[in-house]
């Protein structure tokens, strides 16, 4: 197969990139190891920054989001005995939208279907070759077991942290930074109306808890747990009890309504950045180049911001043979990556007790500061609601 751009990975980054390229007349082929059903059902975060929503609107992908998503003005931050609302619209002039990654992925899939995009799901043994030459290529085994090859102008890795793209960059071609955290999140999806209008981020001596949601009848909640925790130790009743305590049931008449749990999983927490986000004719976007811990919901938004910078760079490269934006891509993308890496680390370390009494006092002090100082609250709001793309 000859094409301009080979895209490895059909998650939101890969699908959005093929959409943006397609709108400018640039042809791409997308390969994905998982099935379409798996990609569209895997549960990830659900908060879109204002710039993410702005971009989706601009490229014709915002209709269902505006119909079915929920616009949130801000979040609640709390600790035992106190709950404070931070109003991002008032503080930073921007809101966020609640819309599950599953829904965005389905919208992208339908938009690509309508454009006749070829996406190869269920492929195996994807390998990237000759990336530092003028003729890179990608080989894989297709879903029927046949050997296949793509000959593109450039390759883009949108295949996450375990995909072949990051691994194709030799150690000498990259620098990496990493931080692991001594806790994880236990996440649940429950068929019950949310007990809050906007998200609640709760610090508690037993551990952090987050009340999020997916719709008027589906709640998404998280509990800080040990990284090696066993799901068998967490029957539904224990989960709801811990959530109620940590989220402050009984505080000023507030209560948490439990309901049937339909999904339960443990999420590891890690920060990782790789630079540059390019190796010869291979460009990396999203989790293939960087991972943030979930606190603050930056992962999907960062992937969208990467692709928003990369698409015009690739259009200029393949249509006009103008490589200036492609040369600038990694440095430009990494500015936002490091901002979000810092913000996610900061939110994570402020909200998760780790057993250290000194850290506990610092956490309590920071929480009081961001909920009482307009300057501090504005800093949180600006980062959470997201900076304009390109900043
Ligand atoms: C969700 C996840 C997050 O990490 C977060 O900070 C906010 C919301 C979610 O899954 O809804």
GROMACS .gro file of C-alpha atoms and ligand atoms in nm:
model
  402
    1UNK     CA    1   0.000   0.000   0.000
    2UNK     CA    2   0.132   0.342  -0.091
    3UNK     CA    3   0.012   0.638   0.113
    4UNK     CA    4   0.139   0.971   0.240
    5UNK     CA    5   0.112   0.896   0.613
    6UNK     CA    6   0.110   0.556   0.790
    7UNK     CA    7  -0.060   0.593   1.127
    8UNK     CA    8   0.006   0.323   1.387
    9UNK     CA    9  -0.282   0.310   1.636
   10UNK     CA   10  -0.655   0.388   1.597
   11UNK     CA   11  -0.718   0.546   1.936
   12UNK     CA   12  -0.830   0.909   1.954
   13UNK     CA   13  -0.485   1.043   1.847
   14UNK     CA   14  -0.457   0.825   1.537
   15UNK     CA   15  -0.819   0.870   1.429
   16UNK     CA   16  -0.815   1.247   1.480
   17UNK     CA   17  -0.488   1.275   1.288
   18UNK     CA   18  -0.629   1.084   0.990
   19UNK     CA   19  -0.939   1.308   1.008
   20UNK     CA   20  -0.735   1.632   1.009
   21UNK     CA   21  -0.510   1.507   0.728
   22UNK     CA   22  -0.808   1.388   0.524
   23UNK     CA   23  -0.970   1.732   0.543
   24UNK     CA   24  -0.659   1.878   0.379
   25UNK     CA   25  -0.647   1.611   0.110
   26UNK     CA   26  -0.361   1.410   0.262
   27UNK     CA   27  -0.405   1.034   0.236
   28UNK     CA   28  -0.332   0.804   0.531
   29UNK     CA   29  -0.357   0.436   0.625
   30UNK     CA   30  -0.427   0.342   0.988
   31UNK     CA   31  -0.332   0.010   1.150
   32UNK     CA   32  -0.448  -0.107   1.492
   33UNK     CA   33  -0.377  -0.429   1.682
   34UNK     CA   34  -0.708  -0.429   1.871
   35UNK     CA   35  -1.057  -0.475   1.731
   36UNK     CA   36  -1.278  -0.175   1.663
   37UNK     CA   37  -1.517  -0.293   1.938
   38UNK     CA   38  -1.235  -0.301   2.193
   39UNK     CA   39  -1.102   0.043   2.097
   40UNK     CA   40  -1.448   0.198   2.117
   41UNK     CA   41  -1.537   0.038   2.451
   42UNK     CA   42  -1.217   0.085   2.654
   43UNK     CA   43  -1.287   0.320   2.938
   44UNK     CA   44  -1.061   0.620   2.981
   45UNK     CA   45  -1.104   0.968   3.123
   46UNK     CA   46  -1.396   1.190   3.039
   47UNK     CA   47  -1.293   1.553   3.066
   48UNK     CA   48  -1.226   1.767   2.758
   49UNK     CA   49  -1.044   2.098   2.788
   50UNK     CA   50  -1.196   2.403   2.622
   51UNK     CA   51  -0.929   2.403   2.348
   52UNK     CA   52  -0.999   2.034   2.273
   53UNK     CA   53  -1.369   2.115   2.233
   54UNK     CA   54  -1.282   2.421   2.020
   55UNK     CA   55  -1.073   2.207   1.784
   56UNK     CA   56  -1.339   1.934   1.758
   57UNK     CA   57  -1.602   2.201   1.677
   58UNK     CA   58  -1.379   2.354   1.410
   59UNK     CA   59  -1.335   2.024   1.227
   60UNK     CA   60  -1.699   1.913   1.238
   61UNK     CA   61  -1.673   1.668   1.530
   62UNK     CA   62  -1.856   1.862   1.802
   63UNK     CA   63  -2.227   1.796   1.734
   64UNK     CA   64  -2.293   1.496   1.961
   65UNK     CA   65  -2.053   1.629   2.222
   66UNK     CA   66  -2.262   1.946   2.252
   67UNK     CA   67  -2.589   1.747   2.252
   68UNK     CA   68  -2.492   1.473   2.497
   69UNK     CA   69  -2.188   1.605   2.686
   70UNK     CA   70  -2.212   1.828   2.991
   71UNK     CA   71  -2.043   2.164   3.023
   72UNK     CA   72  -1.888   2.205   3.369
   73UNK     CA   73  -1.790   2.546   3.506
   74UNK     CA   74  -1.539   2.398   3.752
   75UNK     CA   75  -1.473   2.136   4.019
   76UNK     CA   76  -1.513   2.084   4.393
   77UNK     CA   77  -1.198   2.042   4.604
   78UNK     CA   78  -1.244   1.909   4.954
   79UNK     CA   79  -1.095   1.760   5.269
   80UNK     CA   80  -1.276   1.633   5.580
   81UNK     CA   81  -1.524   1.896   5.692
   82UNK     CA   82  -1.478   2.142   5.402
   83UNK     CA   83  -1.588   2.146   5.039
   84UNK     CA   84  -1.498   2.436   4.808
   85UNK     CA   85  -1.608   2.507   4.451
   86UNK     CA   86  -1.354   2.645   4.202
   87UNK     CA   87  -1.532   2.825   3.917
   88UNK     CA   88  -1.297   2.803   3.616
   89UNK     CA   89  -1.520   3.028   3.403
   90UNK     CA   90  -1.500   3.308   3.655
   91UNK     CA   91  -1.130   3.247   3.731
   92UNK     CA   92  -0.986   3.175   3.388
   93UNK     CA   93  -1.266   3.245   3.138
   94UNK     CA   94  -1.286   2.881   3.026
   95UNK     CA   95  -1.502   2.577   3.108
   96UNK     CA   96  -1.448   2.204   3.055
   97UNK     CA   97  -1.676   1.941   2.900
   98UNK     CA   98  -1.761   1.602   3.036
   99UNK     CA   99  -1.767   1.355   2.744
  100UNK     CA  100  -1.623   1.004   2.767
  101UNK     CA  101  -1.326   0.904   2.552
  102UNK     CA  102  -1.539   0.609   2.439
  103UNK     CA  103  -1.791   0.854   2.287
  104UNK     CA  104  -1.526   1.067   2.117
  105UNK     CA  105  -1.366   0.753   1.972
  106UNK     CA  106  -1.702   0.641   1.828
  107UNK     CA  107  -1.761   0.988   1.676
  108UNK     CA  108  -1.416   0.978   1.517
  109UNK     CA  109  -1.476   0.627   1.384
  110UNK     CA  110  -1.803   0.733   1.219
  111UNK     CA  111  -1.641   1.043   1.069
  112UNK     CA  112  -1.364   0.827   0.922
  113UNK     CA  113  -1.621   0.579   0.786
  114UNK     CA  114  -1.804   0.867   0.616
  115UNK     CA  115  -1.476   0.978   0.455
  116UNK     CA  116  -1.402   0.624   0.332
  117UNK     CA  117  -1.090   0.594   0.550
  118UNK     CA  118  -0.919   0.259   0.545
  119UNK     CA  119  -0.849   0.136   0.900
  120UNK     CA  120  -0.695  -0.208   0.947
  121UNK     CA  121  -0.810  -0.340   1.284
  122UNK     CA  122  -0.686  -0.663   1.441
  123UNK     CA  123  -0.340  -0.658   1.283
  124UNK     CA  124  -0.037  -0.833   1.438
  125UNK     CA  125   0.343  -0.803   1.434
  126UNK     CA  126   0.351  -0.437   1.331
  127UNK     CA  127   0.710  -0.336   1.257
  128UNK     CA  128   0.857  -0.001   1.154
  129UNK     CA  129   1.153  -0.003   0.915
  130UNK     CA  130   1.416   0.232   0.767
  131UNK     CA  131   1.288   0.531   0.965
  132UNK     CA  132   1.602   0.738   0.912
  133UNK     CA  133   1.601   0.690   0.534
  134UNK     CA  134   1.389   0.861   0.267
  135UNK     CA  135   1.183   0.539   0.230
  136UNK     CA  136   1.042   0.429   0.564
  137UNK     CA  137   0.793   0.143   0.562
  138UNK     CA  138   0.566  -0.050   0.796
  139UNK     CA  139   0.499  -0.425   0.785
  140UNK     CA  140   0.228  -0.621   0.964
  141UNK     CA  141   0.016  -0.933   0.949
  142UNK     CA  142  -0.343  -0.843   0.869
  143UNK     CA  143  -0.649  -0.985   1.046
  144UNK     CA  144  -0.676  -1.267   0.789
  145UNK     CA  145  -0.315  -1.372   0.845
  146UNK     CA  146  -0.178  -1.217   0.526
  147UNK     CA  147   0.154  -1.031   0.520
  148UNK     CA  148   0.108  -0.662   0.440
  149UNK     CA  149   0.329  -0.359   0.385
  150UNK     CA  150   0.271   0.018   0.380
  151UNK     CA  151   0.508   0.249   0.196
  152UNK     CA  152   0.441   0.602   0.323
  153UNK     CA  153   0.623   0.931   0.318
  154UNK     CA  154   0.614   0.950   0.699
  155UNK     CA  155   0.507   0.724   0.987
  156UNK     CA  156   0.319   0.851   1.294
  157UNK     CA  157   0.317   0.647   1.617
  158UNK     CA  158  -0.015   0.689   1.800
  159UNK     CA  159   0.010   0.345   1.957
  160UNK     CA  160   0.054   0.423   2.324
  161UNK     CA  161   0.333   0.336   2.560
  162UNK     CA  162   0.348  -0.036   2.477
  163UNK     CA  163   0.321  -0.005   2.098
  164UNK     CA  164   0.601  -0.067   1.848
  165UNK     CA  165   0.659   0.302   1.766
  166UNK     CA  166   0.828   0.414   2.087
  167UNK     CA  167   1.024   0.090   2.092
  168UNK     CA  168   1.147   0.160   1.735
  169UNK     CA  169   1.347   0.460   1.858
  170UNK     CA  170   1.691   0.339   1.972
  171UNK     CA  171   1.821   0.454   2.311
  172UNK     CA  172   2.075   0.679   2.143
  173UNK     CA  173   1.790   0.861   1.968
  174UNK     CA  174   1.592   0.957   2.277
  175UNK     CA  175   1.601   1.095   2.628
  176UNK     CA  176   1.339   0.983   2.881
  177UNK     CA  177   1.214   1.102   3.219
  178UNK     CA  178   0.997   0.895   3.451
  179UNK     CA  179   0.824   0.911   3.789
  180UNK     CA  180   0.623   0.632   3.946
  181UNK     CA  181   0.387   0.696   4.236
  182UNK     CA  182   0.339   0.469   4.539
  183UNK     CA  183  -0.036   0.437   4.485
  184UNK     CA  184  -0.292   0.345   4.219
  185UNK     CA  185  -0.658   0.418   4.147
  186UNK     CA  186  -0.941   0.172   4.169
  187UNK     CA  187  -1.199   0.296   3.917
  188UNK     CA  188  -1.564   0.197   3.893
  189UNK     CA  189  -1.847   0.266   3.653
  190UNK     CA  190  -2.191   0.247   3.816
  191UNK     CA  191  -2.546   0.269   3.688
  192UNK     CA  192  -2.662   0.539   3.923
  193UNK     CA  193  -2.729   0.911   3.890
  194UNK     CA  194  -2.426   1.114   4.003
  195UNK     CA  195  -2.455   1.251   4.356
  196UNK     CA  196  -2.296   1.578   4.243
  197UNK     CA  197  -2.339   1.832   3.962
  198UNK     CA  198  -1.963   1.874   3.904
  199UNK     CA  199  -1.658   1.658   3.984
  200UNK     CA  200  -1.547   1.624   4.347
  201UNK     CA  201  -1.173   1.581   4.418
  202UNK     CA  202  -1.142   1.472   4.780
  203UNK     CA  203  -0.834   1.457   5.001
  204UNK     CA  204  -0.887   1.219   5.293
  205UNK     CA  205  -0.644   1.066   5.546
  206UNK     CA  206  -0.753   0.720   5.421
  207UNK     CA  207  -0.671   0.817   5.064
  208UNK     CA  208  -0.790   1.028   4.772
  209UNK     CA  209  -1.134   0.983   4.614
  210UNK     CA  210  -1.288   1.131   4.298
  211UNK     CA  211  -1.653   1.150   4.203
  212UNK     CA  212  -1.690   1.186   3.826
  213UNK     CA  213  -1.969   1.083   3.591
  214UNK     CA  214  -2.052   0.988   3.234
  215UNK     CA  215  -2.419   1.090   3.201
  216UNK     CA  216  -2.730   1.169   3.405
  217UNK     CA  217  -2.757   0.798   3.490
  218UNK     CA  218  -2.396   0.674   3.496
  219UNK     CA  219  -2.136   0.763   3.760
  220UNK     CA  220  -1.761   0.713   3.743
  221UNK     CA  221  -1.572   0.707   4.073
  222UNK     CA  222  -1.216   0.644   4.185
  223UNK     CA  223  -1.040   0.548   4.509
  224UNK     CA  224  -0.671   0.569   4.592
  225UNK     CA  225  -0.545   0.215   4.664
  226UNK     CA  226  -0.210   0.037   4.697
  227UNK     CA  227  -0.057  -0.038   4.355
  228UNK     CA  228  -0.052  -0.412   4.429
  229UNK     CA  229  -0.410  -0.419   4.556
  230UNK     CA  230  -0.619  -0.718   4.454
  231UNK     CA  231  -0.966  -0.643   4.313
  232UNK     CA  232  -1.095  -0.945   4.504
  233UNK     CA  233  -1.031  -0.751   4.824
  234UNK     CA  234  -1.275  -0.486   4.705
  235UNK     CA  235  -1.631  -0.620   4.701
  236UNK     CA  236  -1.886  -0.357   4.594
  237UNK     CA  237  -1.997  -0.280   4.948
  238UNK     CA  238  -1.642  -0.202   5.062
  239UNK     CA  239  -1.596   0.029   4.762
  240UNK     CA  240  -1.915   0.225   4.831
  241UNK     CA  241  -1.834   0.251   5.204
  242UNK     CA  242  -1.486   0.387   5.134
  243UNK     CA  243  -1.620   0.628   4.869
  244UNK     CA  244  -1.889   0.759   5.105
  245UNK     CA  245  -1.640   0.818   5.388
  246UNK     CA  246  -1.374   0.980   5.172
  247UNK     CA  247  -1.621   1.193   4.974
  248UNK     CA  248  -1.774   1.327   5.295
  249UNK     CA  249  -2.117   1.164   5.324
  250UNK     CA  250  -2.301   1.351   5.599
  251UNK     CA  251  -2.120   1.679   5.529
  252UNK     CA  252  -2.383   1.955   5.525
  253UNK     CA  253  -2.654   1.703   5.442
  254UNK     CA  254  -2.470   1.565   5.134
  255UNK     CA  255  -2.490   1.192   5.067
  256UNK     CA  256  -2.351   0.946   4.812
  257UNK     CA  257  -2.606   0.723   4.639
  258UNK     CA  258  -2.463   0.377   4.558
  259UNK     CA  259  -2.576   0.167   4.262
  260UNK     CA  260  -2.488  -0.141   4.055
  261UNK     CA  261  -2.119  -0.146   3.957
  262UNK     CA  262  -2.070  -0.245   3.592
  263UNK     CA  263  -1.692  -0.210   3.562
  264UNK     CA  264  -1.405  -0.226   3.810
  265UNK     CA  265  -1.033  -0.189   3.740
  266UNK     CA  266  -0.702  -0.074   3.888
  267UNK     CA  267  -0.509   0.202   3.710
  268UNK     CA  268  -0.137   0.247   3.766
  269UNK     CA  269  -0.005   0.602   3.810
  270UNK     CA  270   0.304   0.710   3.620
  271UNK     CA  271   0.462   1.015   3.462
  272UNK     CA  272   0.679   0.958   3.154
  273UNK     CA  273   0.817   1.187   2.885
  274UNK     CA  274   1.030   1.100   2.586
  275UNK     CA  275   1.213   1.357   2.375
  276UNK     CA  276   1.239   1.435   2.095
  277UNK     CA  277   0.896   1.324   1.976
  278UNK     CA  278   1.052   1.244   1.641
  279UNK     CA  279   1.304   0.999   1.501
  280UNK     CA  280   1.386   1.049   1.133
  281UNK     CA  281   1.058   0.999   0.946
  282UNK     CA  282   0.874   0.876   1.256
  283UNK     CA  283   0.669   1.125   1.460
  284UNK     CA  284   0.515   1.031   1.795
  285UNK     CA  285   0.187   1.164   1.936
  286UNK     CA  286  -0.009   1.101   2.257
  287UNK     CA  287   0.079   0.819   2.498
  288UNK     CA  288   0.344   0.686   2.258
  289UNK     CA  289   0.558   0.983   2.370
  290UNK     CA  290   0.427   1.068   2.717
  291UNK     CA  291   0.216   0.937   3.004
  292UNK     CA  292   0.055   1.143   3.280
  293UNK     CA  293  -0.110   1.012   3.596
  294UNK     CA  294  -0.490   1.044   3.563
  295UNK     CA  295  -0.541   1.323   3.822
  296UNK     CA  296  -0.656   1.625   3.622
  297UNK     CA  297  -0.754   1.423   3.312
  298UNK     CA  298  -0.478   1.551   3.083
  299UNK     CA  299  -0.394   1.236   2.881
  300UNK     CA  300  -0.653   1.262   2.605
  301UNK     CA  301  -0.625   1.641   2.587
  302UNK     CA  302  -0.249   1.620   2.539
  303UNK     CA  303  -0.292   1.366   2.261
  304UNK     CA  304  -0.536   1.600   2.085
  305UNK     CA  305  -0.297   1.895   2.126
  306UNK     CA  306  -0.007   1.691   1.978
  307UNK     CA  307  -0.213   1.597   1.676
  308UNK     CA  308  -0.337   1.956   1.630
  309UNK     CA  309   0.027   2.064   1.590
  310UNK     CA  310   0.136   1.762   1.388
  311UNK     CA  311  -0.140   1.766   1.123
  312UNK     CA  312  -0.052   2.107   0.968
  313UNK     CA  313   0.318   2.016   0.990
  314UNK     CA  314   0.262   1.697   0.790
  315UNK     CA  315   0.034   1.873   0.539
  316UNK     CA  316   0.310   2.130   0.469
  317UNK     CA  317   0.568   1.852   0.448
  318UNK     CA  318   0.390   1.622   0.205
  319UNK     CA  319   0.209   1.884  -0.006
  320UNK     CA  320   0.471   2.159  -0.031
  321UNK     CA  321   0.785   1.974   0.072
  322UNK     CA  322   0.812   2.240   0.345
  323UNK     CA  323   0.962   2.078   0.655
  324UNK     CA  324   0.977   2.383   0.883
  325UNK     CA  325   0.673   2.297   1.097
  326UNK     CA  326   0.776   1.931   1.109
  327UNK     CA  327   1.120   2.038   1.236
  328UNK     CA  328   0.953   2.253   1.504
  329UNK     CA  329   0.692   1.990   1.607
  330UNK     CA  330   0.874   1.815   1.889
  331UNK     CA  331   0.988   2.130   2.067
  332UNK     CA  332   0.646   2.296   2.032
  333UNK     CA  333   0.456   1.986   2.152
  334UNK     CA  334   0.692   1.928   2.444
  335UNK     CA  335   0.621   2.274   2.590
  336UNK     CA  336   0.261   2.171   2.652
  337UNK     CA  337   0.362   1.816   2.748
  338UNK     CA  338   0.583   1.947   3.030
  339UNK     CA  339   0.316   2.194   3.146
  340UNK     CA  340   0.062   1.910   3.171
  341UNK     CA  341   0.324   1.677   3.323
  342UNK     CA  342   0.387   1.931   3.595
  343UNK     CA  343   0.017   1.999   3.653
  344UNK     CA  344  -0.072   1.627   3.673
  345UNK     CA  345   0.218   1.563   3.910
  346UNK     CA  346   0.118   1.862   4.123
  347UNK     CA  347  -0.251   1.763   4.146
  348UNK     CA  348  -0.146   1.403   4.220
  349UNK     CA  349   0.101   1.488   4.495
  350UNK     CA  350  -0.137   1.743   4.653
  351UNK     CA  351  -0.426   1.498   4.676
  352UNK     CA  352  -0.277   1.156   4.764
  353UNK     CA  353  -0.164   1.093   5.123
  354UNK     CA  354   0.148   0.877   5.118
  355UNK     CA  355   0.198   0.805   5.487
  356UNK     CA  356   0.456   1.082   5.536
  357UNK     CA  357   0.333   1.326   5.807
  358UNK     CA  358   0.537   1.616   5.665
  359UNK     CA  359   0.383   1.565   5.317
  360UNK     CA  360   0.039   1.551   5.480
  361UNK     CA  361   0.084   1.897   5.629
  362UNK     CA  362   0.208   2.034   5.296
  363UNK     CA  363  -0.097   1.885   5.121
  364UNK     CA  364  -0.337   2.043   5.371
  365UNK     CA  365  -0.161   2.376   5.335
  366UNK     CA  366  -0.175   2.366   4.954
  367UNK     CA  367  -0.543   2.273   4.955
  368UNK     CA  368  -0.621   2.565   5.185
  369UNK     CA  369  -0.415   2.793   4.961
  370UNK     CA  370  -0.578   2.695   4.628
  371UNK     CA  371  -0.924   2.731   4.781
  372UNK     CA  372  -0.863   3.066   4.954
  373UNK     CA  373  -0.625   3.259   4.728
  374UNK     CA  374  -0.770   3.383   4.400
  375UNK     CA  375  -0.422   3.381   4.245
  376UNK     CA  376  -0.362   3.017   4.340
  377UNK     CA  377  -0.712   2.911   4.233
  378UNK     CA  378  -0.661   3.085   3.898
  379UNK     CA  379  -0.341   2.887   3.842
  380UNK     CA  380  -0.527   2.560   3.896
  381UNK     CA  381  -0.820   2.674   3.678
  382UNK     CA  382  -0.595   2.786   3.391
  383UNK     CA  383  -0.414   2.451   3.384
  384UNK     CA  384  -0.721   2.231   3.437
  385UNK     CA  385  -0.938   2.406   3.176
  386UNK     CA  386  -0.632   2.404   2.949
  387UNK     CA  387  -0.419   2.659   2.772
  388UNK     CA  388  -0.489   2.747   2.408
  389UNK     CA  389  -0.328   2.494   2.171
  390UNK     CA  390   0.017   2.611   2.063
  391UNK     CA  391   0.095   2.773   2.402
  392LIG     C1  392  -1.204   1.145   3.518
  392LIG     C2  393  -1.077   1.100   3.534
  392LIG     C3  394  -0.981   1.183   3.586
  392LIG     O1  395  -0.856   1.142   3.601
  392LIG     C4  396  -1.010   1.311   3.627
  392LIG     O2  397  -0.914   1.389   3.681
  392LIG     C5  398  -1.138   1.356   3.611
  392LIG     C6  399  -1.235   1.272   3.558
  392LIG     C7  400  -1.309   1.058   3.462
  392LIG     O3  401  -1.279   0.944   3.428
  392LIG     O4  402  -1.423   1.101   3.452
   0.00000   0.00000   0.00000
